Short mmCIF file of C-alpha atoms and ligand atoms in Angstrom, two decimals:
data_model
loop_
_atom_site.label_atom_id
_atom_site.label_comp_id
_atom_site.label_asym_id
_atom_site.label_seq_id
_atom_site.Cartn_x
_atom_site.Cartn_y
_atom_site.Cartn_z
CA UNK A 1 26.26 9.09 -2.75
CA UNK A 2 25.58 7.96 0.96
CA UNK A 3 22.35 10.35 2.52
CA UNK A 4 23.67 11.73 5.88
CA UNK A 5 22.33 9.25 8.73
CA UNK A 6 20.46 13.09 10.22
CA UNK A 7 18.12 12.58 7.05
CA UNK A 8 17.00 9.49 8.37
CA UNK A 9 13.94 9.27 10.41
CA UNK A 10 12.93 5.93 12.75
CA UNK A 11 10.55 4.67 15.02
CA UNK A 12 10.66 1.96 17.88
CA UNK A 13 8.30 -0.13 19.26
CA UNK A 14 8.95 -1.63 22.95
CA UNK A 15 10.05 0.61 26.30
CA UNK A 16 11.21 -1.82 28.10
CA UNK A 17 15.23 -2.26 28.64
CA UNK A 18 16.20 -2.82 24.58
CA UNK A 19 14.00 0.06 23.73
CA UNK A 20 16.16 2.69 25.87
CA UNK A 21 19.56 0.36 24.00
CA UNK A 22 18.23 1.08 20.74
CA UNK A 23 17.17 5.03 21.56
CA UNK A 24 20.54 5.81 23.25
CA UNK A 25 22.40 4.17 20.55
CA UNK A 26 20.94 5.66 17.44
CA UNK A 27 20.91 9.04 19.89
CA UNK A 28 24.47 8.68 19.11
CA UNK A 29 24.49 8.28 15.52
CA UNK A 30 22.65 11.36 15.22
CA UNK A 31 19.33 9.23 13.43
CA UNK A 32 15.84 10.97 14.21
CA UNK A 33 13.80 8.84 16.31
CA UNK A 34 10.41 10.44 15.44
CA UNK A 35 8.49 7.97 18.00
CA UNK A 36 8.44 5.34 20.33
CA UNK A 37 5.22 2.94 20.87
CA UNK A 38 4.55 1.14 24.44
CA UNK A 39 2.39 -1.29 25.19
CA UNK A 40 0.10 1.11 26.62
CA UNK A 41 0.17 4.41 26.26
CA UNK A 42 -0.01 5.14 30.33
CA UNK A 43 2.98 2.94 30.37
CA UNK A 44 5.39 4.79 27.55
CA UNK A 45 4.29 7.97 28.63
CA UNK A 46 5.70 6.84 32.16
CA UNK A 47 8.73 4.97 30.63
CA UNK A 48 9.17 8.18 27.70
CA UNK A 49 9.65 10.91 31.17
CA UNK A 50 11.99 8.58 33.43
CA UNK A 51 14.58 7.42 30.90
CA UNK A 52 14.09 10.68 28.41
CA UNK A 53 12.57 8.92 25.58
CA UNK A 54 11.38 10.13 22.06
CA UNK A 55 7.96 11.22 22.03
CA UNK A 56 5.33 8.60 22.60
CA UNK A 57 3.42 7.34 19.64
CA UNK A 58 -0.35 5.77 20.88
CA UNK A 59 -0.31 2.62 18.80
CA UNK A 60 2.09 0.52 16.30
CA UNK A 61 -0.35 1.35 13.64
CA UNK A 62 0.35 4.99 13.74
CA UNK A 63 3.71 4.47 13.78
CA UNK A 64 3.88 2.27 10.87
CA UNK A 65 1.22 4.91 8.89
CA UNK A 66 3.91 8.16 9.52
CA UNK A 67 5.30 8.01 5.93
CA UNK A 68 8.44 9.96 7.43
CA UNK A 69 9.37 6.74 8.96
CA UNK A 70 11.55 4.47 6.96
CA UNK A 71 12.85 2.30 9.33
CA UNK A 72 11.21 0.25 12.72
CA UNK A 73 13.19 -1.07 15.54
CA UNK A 74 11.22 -4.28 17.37
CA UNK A 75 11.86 -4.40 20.96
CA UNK A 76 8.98 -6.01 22.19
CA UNK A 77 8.30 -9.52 23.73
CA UNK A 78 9.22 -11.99 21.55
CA UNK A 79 6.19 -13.69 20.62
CA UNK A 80 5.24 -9.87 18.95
CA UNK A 81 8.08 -10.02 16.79
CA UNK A 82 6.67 -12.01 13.78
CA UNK A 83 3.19 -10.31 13.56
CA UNK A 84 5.09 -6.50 14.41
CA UNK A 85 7.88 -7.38 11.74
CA UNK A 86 5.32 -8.66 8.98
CA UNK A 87 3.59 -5.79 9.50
CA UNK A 88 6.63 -3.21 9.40
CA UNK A 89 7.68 -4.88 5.99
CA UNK A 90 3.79 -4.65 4.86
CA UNK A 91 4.18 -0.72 5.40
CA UNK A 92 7.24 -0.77 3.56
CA UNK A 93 9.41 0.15 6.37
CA UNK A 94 12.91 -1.06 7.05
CA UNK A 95 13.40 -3.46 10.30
CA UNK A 96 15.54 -3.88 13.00
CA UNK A 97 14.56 -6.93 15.38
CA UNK A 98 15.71 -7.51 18.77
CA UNK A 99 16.89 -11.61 19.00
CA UNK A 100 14.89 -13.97 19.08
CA UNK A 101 13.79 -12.78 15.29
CA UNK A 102 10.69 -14.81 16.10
CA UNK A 103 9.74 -18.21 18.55
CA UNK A 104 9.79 -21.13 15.87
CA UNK A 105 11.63 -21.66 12.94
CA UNK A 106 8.61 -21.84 10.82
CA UNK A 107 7.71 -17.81 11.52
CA UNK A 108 11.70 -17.51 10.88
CA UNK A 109 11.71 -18.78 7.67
CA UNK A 110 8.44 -17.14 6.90
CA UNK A 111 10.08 -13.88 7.97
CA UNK A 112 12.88 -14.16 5.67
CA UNK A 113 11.28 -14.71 2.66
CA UNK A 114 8.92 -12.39 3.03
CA UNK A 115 11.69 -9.71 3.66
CA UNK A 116 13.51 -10.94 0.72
CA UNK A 117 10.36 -10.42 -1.51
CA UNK A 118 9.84 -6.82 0.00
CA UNK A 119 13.63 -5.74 -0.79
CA UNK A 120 14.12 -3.72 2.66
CA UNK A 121 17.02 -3.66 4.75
CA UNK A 122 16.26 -6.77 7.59
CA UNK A 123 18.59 -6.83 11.02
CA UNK A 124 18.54 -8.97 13.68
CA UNK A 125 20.50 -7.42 16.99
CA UNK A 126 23.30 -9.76 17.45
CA UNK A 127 24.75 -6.80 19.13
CA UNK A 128 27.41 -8.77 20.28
CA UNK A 129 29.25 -9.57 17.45
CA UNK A 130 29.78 -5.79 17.55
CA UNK A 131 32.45 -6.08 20.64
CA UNK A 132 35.37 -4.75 18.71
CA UNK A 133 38.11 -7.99 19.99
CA UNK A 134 35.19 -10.16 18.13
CA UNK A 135 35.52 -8.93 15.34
CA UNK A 136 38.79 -8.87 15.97
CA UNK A 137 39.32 -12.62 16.33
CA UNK A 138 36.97 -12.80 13.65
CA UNK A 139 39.47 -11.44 10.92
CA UNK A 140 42.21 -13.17 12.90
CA UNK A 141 40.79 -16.80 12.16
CA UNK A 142 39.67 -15.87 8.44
CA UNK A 143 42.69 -14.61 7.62
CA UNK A 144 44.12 -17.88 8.76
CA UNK A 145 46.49 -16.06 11.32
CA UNK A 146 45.72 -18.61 14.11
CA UNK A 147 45.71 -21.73 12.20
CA UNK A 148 42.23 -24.07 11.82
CA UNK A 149 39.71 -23.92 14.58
CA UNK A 150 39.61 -27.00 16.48
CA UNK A 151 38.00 -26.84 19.86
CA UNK A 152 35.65 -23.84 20.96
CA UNK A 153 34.54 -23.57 24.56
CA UNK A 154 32.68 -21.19 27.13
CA UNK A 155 29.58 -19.94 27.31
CA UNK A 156 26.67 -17.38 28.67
CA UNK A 157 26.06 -16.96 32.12
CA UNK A 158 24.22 -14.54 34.35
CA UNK A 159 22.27 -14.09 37.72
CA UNK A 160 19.94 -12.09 37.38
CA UNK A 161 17.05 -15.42 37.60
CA UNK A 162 18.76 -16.52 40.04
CA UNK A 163 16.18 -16.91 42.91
CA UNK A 164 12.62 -18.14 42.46
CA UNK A 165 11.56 -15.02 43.31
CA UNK A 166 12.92 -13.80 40.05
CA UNK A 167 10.82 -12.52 37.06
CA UNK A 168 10.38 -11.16 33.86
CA UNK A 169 7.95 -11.59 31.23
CA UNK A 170 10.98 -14.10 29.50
CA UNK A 171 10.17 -16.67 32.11
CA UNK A 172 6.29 -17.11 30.90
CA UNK A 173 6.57 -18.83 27.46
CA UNK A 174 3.55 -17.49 26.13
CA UNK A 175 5.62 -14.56 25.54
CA UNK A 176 9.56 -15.56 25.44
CA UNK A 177 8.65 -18.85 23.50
CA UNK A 178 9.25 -22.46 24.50
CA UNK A 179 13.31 -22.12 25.28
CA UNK A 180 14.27 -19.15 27.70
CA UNK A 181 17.99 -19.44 28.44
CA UNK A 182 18.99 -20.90 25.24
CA UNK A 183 17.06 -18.49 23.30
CA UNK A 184 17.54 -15.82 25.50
CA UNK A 185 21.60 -15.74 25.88
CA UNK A 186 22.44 -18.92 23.99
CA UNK A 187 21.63 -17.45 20.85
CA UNK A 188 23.80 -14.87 21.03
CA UNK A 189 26.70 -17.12 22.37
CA UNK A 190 26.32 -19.05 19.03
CA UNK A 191 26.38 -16.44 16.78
CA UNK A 192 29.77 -15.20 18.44
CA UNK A 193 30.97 -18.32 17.41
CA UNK A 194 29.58 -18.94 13.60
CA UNK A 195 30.54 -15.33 13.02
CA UNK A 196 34.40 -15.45 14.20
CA UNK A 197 34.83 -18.87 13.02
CA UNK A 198 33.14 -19.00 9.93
CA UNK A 199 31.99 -22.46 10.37
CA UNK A 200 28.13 -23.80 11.12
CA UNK A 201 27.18 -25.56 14.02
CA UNK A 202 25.56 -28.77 12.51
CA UNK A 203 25.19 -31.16 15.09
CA UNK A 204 24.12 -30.85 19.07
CA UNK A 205 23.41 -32.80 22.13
CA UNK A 206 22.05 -30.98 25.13
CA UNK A 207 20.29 -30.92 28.15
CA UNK A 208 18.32 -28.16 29.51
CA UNK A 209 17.66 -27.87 33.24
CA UNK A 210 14.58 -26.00 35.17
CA UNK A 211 16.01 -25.44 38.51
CA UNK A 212 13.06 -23.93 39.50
CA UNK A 213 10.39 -26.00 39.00
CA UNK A 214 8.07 -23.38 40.59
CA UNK A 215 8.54 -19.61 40.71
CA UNK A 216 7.08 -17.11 43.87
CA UNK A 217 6.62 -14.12 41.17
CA UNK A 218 5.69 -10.39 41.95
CA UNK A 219 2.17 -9.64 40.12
CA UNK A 220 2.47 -7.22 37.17
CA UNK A 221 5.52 -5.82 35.14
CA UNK A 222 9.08 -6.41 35.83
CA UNK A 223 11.90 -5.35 34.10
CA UNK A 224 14.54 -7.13 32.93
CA UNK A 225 17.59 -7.32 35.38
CA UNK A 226 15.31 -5.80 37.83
CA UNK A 227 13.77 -7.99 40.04
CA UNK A 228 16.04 -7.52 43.07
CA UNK A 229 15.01 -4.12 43.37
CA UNK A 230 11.05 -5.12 43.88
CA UNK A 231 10.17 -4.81 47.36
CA UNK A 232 7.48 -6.31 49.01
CA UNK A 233 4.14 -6.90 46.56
CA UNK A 234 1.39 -9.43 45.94
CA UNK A 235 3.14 -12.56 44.84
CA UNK A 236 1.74 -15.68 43.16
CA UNK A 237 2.95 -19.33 42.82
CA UNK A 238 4.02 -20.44 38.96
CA UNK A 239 5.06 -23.81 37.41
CA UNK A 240 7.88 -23.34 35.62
CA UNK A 241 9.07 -25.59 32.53
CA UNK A 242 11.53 -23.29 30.65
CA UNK A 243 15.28 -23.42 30.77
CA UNK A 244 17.30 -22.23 33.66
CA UNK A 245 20.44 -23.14 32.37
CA UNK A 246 22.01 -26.15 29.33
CA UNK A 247 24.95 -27.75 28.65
CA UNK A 248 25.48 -28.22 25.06
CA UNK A 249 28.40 -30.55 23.08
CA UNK A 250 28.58 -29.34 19.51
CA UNK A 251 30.61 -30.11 16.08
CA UNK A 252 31.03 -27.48 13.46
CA UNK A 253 30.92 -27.69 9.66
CA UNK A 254 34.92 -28.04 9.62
CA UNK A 255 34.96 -31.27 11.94
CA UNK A 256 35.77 -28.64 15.36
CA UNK A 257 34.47 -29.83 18.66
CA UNK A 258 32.46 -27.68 20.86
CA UNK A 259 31.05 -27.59 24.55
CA UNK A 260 29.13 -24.89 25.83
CA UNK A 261 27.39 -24.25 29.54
CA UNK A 262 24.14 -21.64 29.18
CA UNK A 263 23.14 -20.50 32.53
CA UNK A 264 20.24 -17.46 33.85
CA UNK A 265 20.99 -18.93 38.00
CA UNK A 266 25.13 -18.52 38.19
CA UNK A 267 25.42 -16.07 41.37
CA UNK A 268 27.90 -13.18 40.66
CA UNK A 269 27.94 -13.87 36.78
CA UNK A 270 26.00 -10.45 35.68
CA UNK A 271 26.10 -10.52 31.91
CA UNK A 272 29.38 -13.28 31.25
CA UNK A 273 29.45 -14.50 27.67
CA UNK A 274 32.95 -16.14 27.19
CA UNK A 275 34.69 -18.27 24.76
CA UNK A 276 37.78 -20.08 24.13
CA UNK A 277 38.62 -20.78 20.47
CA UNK A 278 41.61 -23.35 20.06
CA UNK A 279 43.15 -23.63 16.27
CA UNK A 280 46.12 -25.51 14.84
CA UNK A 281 48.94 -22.99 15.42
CA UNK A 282 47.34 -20.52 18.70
CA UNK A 283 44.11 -19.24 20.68
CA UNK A 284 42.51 -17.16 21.33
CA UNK A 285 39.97 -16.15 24.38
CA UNK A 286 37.53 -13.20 25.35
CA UNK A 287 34.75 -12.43 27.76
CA UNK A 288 32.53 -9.83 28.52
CA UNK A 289 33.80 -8.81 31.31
CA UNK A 290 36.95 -7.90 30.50
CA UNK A 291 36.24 -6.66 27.20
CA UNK A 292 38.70 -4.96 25.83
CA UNK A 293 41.50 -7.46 25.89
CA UNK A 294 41.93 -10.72 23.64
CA UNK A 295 43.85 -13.40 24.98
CA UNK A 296 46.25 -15.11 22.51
CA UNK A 297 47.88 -18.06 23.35
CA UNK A 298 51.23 -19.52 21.63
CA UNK A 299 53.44 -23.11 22.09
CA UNK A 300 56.32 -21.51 21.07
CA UNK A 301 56.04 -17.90 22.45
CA UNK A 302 55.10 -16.70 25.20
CA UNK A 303 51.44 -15.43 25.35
CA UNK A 304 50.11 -12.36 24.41
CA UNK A 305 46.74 -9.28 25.35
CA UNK A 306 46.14 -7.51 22.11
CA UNK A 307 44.08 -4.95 23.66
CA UNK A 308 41.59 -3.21 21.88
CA UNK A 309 43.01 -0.40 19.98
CA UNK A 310 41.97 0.73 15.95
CA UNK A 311 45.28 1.89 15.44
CA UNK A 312 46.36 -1.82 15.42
CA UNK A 313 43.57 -3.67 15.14
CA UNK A 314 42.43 -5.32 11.44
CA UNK A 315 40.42 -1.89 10.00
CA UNK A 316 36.77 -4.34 10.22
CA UNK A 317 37.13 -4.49 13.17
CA UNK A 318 38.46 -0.71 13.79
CA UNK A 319 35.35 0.08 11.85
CA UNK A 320 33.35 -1.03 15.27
CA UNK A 321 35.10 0.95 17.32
CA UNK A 322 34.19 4.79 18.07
CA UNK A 323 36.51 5.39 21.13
CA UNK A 324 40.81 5.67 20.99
CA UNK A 325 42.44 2.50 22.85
CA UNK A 326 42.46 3.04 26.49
CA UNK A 327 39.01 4.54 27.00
CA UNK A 328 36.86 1.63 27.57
CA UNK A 329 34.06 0.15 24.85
CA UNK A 330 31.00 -1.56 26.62
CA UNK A 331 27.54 -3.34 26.15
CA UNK A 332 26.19 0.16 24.75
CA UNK A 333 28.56 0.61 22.04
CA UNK A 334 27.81 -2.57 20.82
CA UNK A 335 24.59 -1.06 19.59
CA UNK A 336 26.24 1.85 18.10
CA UNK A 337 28.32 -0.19 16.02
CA UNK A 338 25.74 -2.53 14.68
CA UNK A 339 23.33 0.19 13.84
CA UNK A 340 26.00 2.26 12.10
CA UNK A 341 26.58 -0.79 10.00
CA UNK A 342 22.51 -0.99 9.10
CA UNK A 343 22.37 2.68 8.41
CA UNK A 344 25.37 2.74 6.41
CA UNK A 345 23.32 0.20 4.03
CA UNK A 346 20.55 2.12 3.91
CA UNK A 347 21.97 5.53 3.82
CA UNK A 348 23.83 3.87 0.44
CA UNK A 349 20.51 2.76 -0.64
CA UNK A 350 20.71 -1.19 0.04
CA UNK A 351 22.93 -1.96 -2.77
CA UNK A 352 25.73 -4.58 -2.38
CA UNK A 353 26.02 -7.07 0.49
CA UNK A 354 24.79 -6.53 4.58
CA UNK A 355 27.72 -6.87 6.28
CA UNK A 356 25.72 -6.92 9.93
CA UNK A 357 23.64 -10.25 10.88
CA UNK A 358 20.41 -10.21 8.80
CA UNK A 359 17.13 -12.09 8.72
CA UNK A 360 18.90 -14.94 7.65
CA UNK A 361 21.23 -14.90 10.89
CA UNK A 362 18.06 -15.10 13.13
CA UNK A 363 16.60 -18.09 11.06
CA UNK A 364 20.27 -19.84 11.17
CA UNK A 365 19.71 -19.01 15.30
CA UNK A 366 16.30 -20.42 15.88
CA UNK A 367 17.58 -23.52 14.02
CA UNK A 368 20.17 -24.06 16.67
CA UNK A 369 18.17 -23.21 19.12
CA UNK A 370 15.66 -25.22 17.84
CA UNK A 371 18.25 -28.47 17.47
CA UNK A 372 19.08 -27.98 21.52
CA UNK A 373 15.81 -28.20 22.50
CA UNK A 374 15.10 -31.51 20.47
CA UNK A 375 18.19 -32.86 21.59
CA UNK A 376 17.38 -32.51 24.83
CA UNK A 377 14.11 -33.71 24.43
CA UNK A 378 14.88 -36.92 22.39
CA UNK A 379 18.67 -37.61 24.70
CA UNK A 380 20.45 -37.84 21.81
CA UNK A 381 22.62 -36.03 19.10
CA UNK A 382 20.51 -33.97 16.57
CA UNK A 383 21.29 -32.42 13.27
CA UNK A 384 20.51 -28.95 12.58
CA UNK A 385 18.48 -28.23 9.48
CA UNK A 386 19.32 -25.51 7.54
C1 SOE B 401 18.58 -10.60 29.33
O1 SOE B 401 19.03 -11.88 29.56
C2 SOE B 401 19.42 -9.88 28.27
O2 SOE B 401 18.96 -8.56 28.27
C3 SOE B 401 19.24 -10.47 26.88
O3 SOE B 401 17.90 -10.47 26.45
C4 SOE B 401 20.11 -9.69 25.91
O4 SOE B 401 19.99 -10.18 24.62
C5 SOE B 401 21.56 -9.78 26.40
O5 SOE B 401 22.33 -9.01 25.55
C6 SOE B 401 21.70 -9.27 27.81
O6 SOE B 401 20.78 -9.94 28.64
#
């Protein structure tokens, strides 16, 4: 028998913009969030009173020594997520990682054994996979409805790094890792595209580009998406290396062509992940930004929306949604839906298969990511290594 998700008791680590995601989200599902760690105190007790946070925990350790806690959720920097995660598993806790899982594929794979050997539930926030049209066209193309996938195109773009006087701790690679963009956006872009078509990316060729070669950066924290709002501080002059933007040619397991443009500096894109995915017999095409309806294309027929509604949709992907067609599912639900898959697995105890992207999905990420960046270093076409 499933537990009721109100027995189950959490704890997050990170304030920043995915910490508020993850409270508001599991807010919803009606899971206890018993505490919420910063990285200082000071700073979650000022984060905790202006976005109405759970109570503030002083340090990680604490957090992971509160037996009542079963499950973490990592929303930190990314170059914490390997040492926070080992730890979490260490404590016997349950974890739920923001993307990137980690910032090389060797902590990746490290990560996954290691969660494997521990036997706890192990998430990575793809969040959005949990758009309900994805899964949508996900069911559409396994079911064989559209025919076999031949050509998949789009991409991720926003604006909010547009100007060099943009920042955010994901622009200093210490912290975000080597890749920015790519691992930033581009990951997530990807796994749309393994998850609705079933199919692998195995080869790449890209290029990355660093528009800015220097940035004119604010001193001190800045939040994601926020740095239009800073007004007028102490600045100081950075060289800049990481990825802007990248265009990346693909091929799937199945022989399908790819192309795919990655971009952090496209004015008036806000948050645009889009994709195209061509098959045998129709299409079908989606974006962010208009999020509720999925584009189908015929030859013989004229074309057709199939907007988002569980009454018609395939019942996986009516699973994801919580509203009635009509009243509009955004970024935010996307949370809800992916953690109500996670807690559904552990409210049932872990037994059969995750049916939400896993450990395993983060590795398979950081290996494509990890294949772009080589490409682009070497010029030439790269095999991913699984
Ligand atoms: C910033 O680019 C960001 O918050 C990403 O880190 C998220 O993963 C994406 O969902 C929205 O944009």
């Amino acid at each position: 028998m499933a537990r009721s998700f109100q027995d189950i008791t959490v704890g997050i680590v990170g304030t920043g913009f995915m910490g508020v995601a993850h409270t508001e989200a599991l807010r919803r599902l009606g899971i206890r969030i018993k505490g919420i760690v910063g990285s200082s105190p000071q700073r979650a007790h000022e984060k905790a009173a202006a976005a109405n946070l759970p109570p503030v925990v002083d340090t990680y350790e604490l957090l992971l020594a509160d037996r009542e806690i079963e499950a973490v959720h990592i929303t930190t920097p990314n170059h914490l997520h390997y040492a926070q995660v080992v730890a979490a598993l260490d404590a016997g806790k349950h974890v739920i990682c923001e993307k990137p899982l980690a910032v090389s594929v060797a902590e990746g794979e490290d990560l996954v054994a290691r969660a494997k050997r521990a036997g706890l539930v192990h998430a990575v926030c793809f969040n959005q996979r949990y758009y309900p049209i994805v899964h949508q066209a996900h069911t559409m193309v396994s079911h064989g409805d559209l025919g076999a996938v031949r050509l998949v195109s789009g991409g991720y773009l926003q604006d909010w790094l547009l100007f060099e006087t943009d920042w955010n701790w994901r622009l200093e690679s210490e912290k975000g890792g080597a890749l920015r963009a790519v691992a930033d956006i581009g990951s997530h872009w990807f796994d749309n595209i393994e998850f609705i078509t079933g199919h692998k990316v195995v080869e790449v060729i890209a290029e990355l580009h660093t528009f800015h070669q220097q940035r004119n950066h604010p001193v001190g924290n800045v939040e994601t998406f926020s740095a239009h709002t800073v007004g007028d501080v102490d600045r100081i002059v950075e060289e800049m290396s990481s990825d802007d933007a990248a265009g990346v040619l693909f091929r799937l397991e199945n022989g399908a062509r790819g192309t795919c443009t990655i971009s952090q500096v496209s004015a008036g894109r806000k948050n645009f992940l889009n994709w195209e995915i061509d098959c045998a017999e129709s299409a079908v095409a989606w974006n962010t930004e208009n999020p509720e309806n999925l584009w189908i294309g015929h030859r013989g027929q004229p074309n057709q929306i199939f907007k988002r509604d569980p009454g018609l949709m395939h019942p996986i992907a009516a699973a994801t949604a919580a509203y009635p067609a009509g009243h509009v599912e955004g970024y935010p639900d996307t949370f809800r839906a992916l953690f109500a898959d996670v807690y559904q697995h552990i409210a049932t105890g872990a037994s059969g298969a995750a049916h939400y992207p896993t450990f395993a999905d983060g590795l398979r990420s950081l290996q494509v990511c990890d294949a772009i960046g080589r490409s682009s270093h070497t010029r030439s076409w790269v095999t991913v290594t699984d």
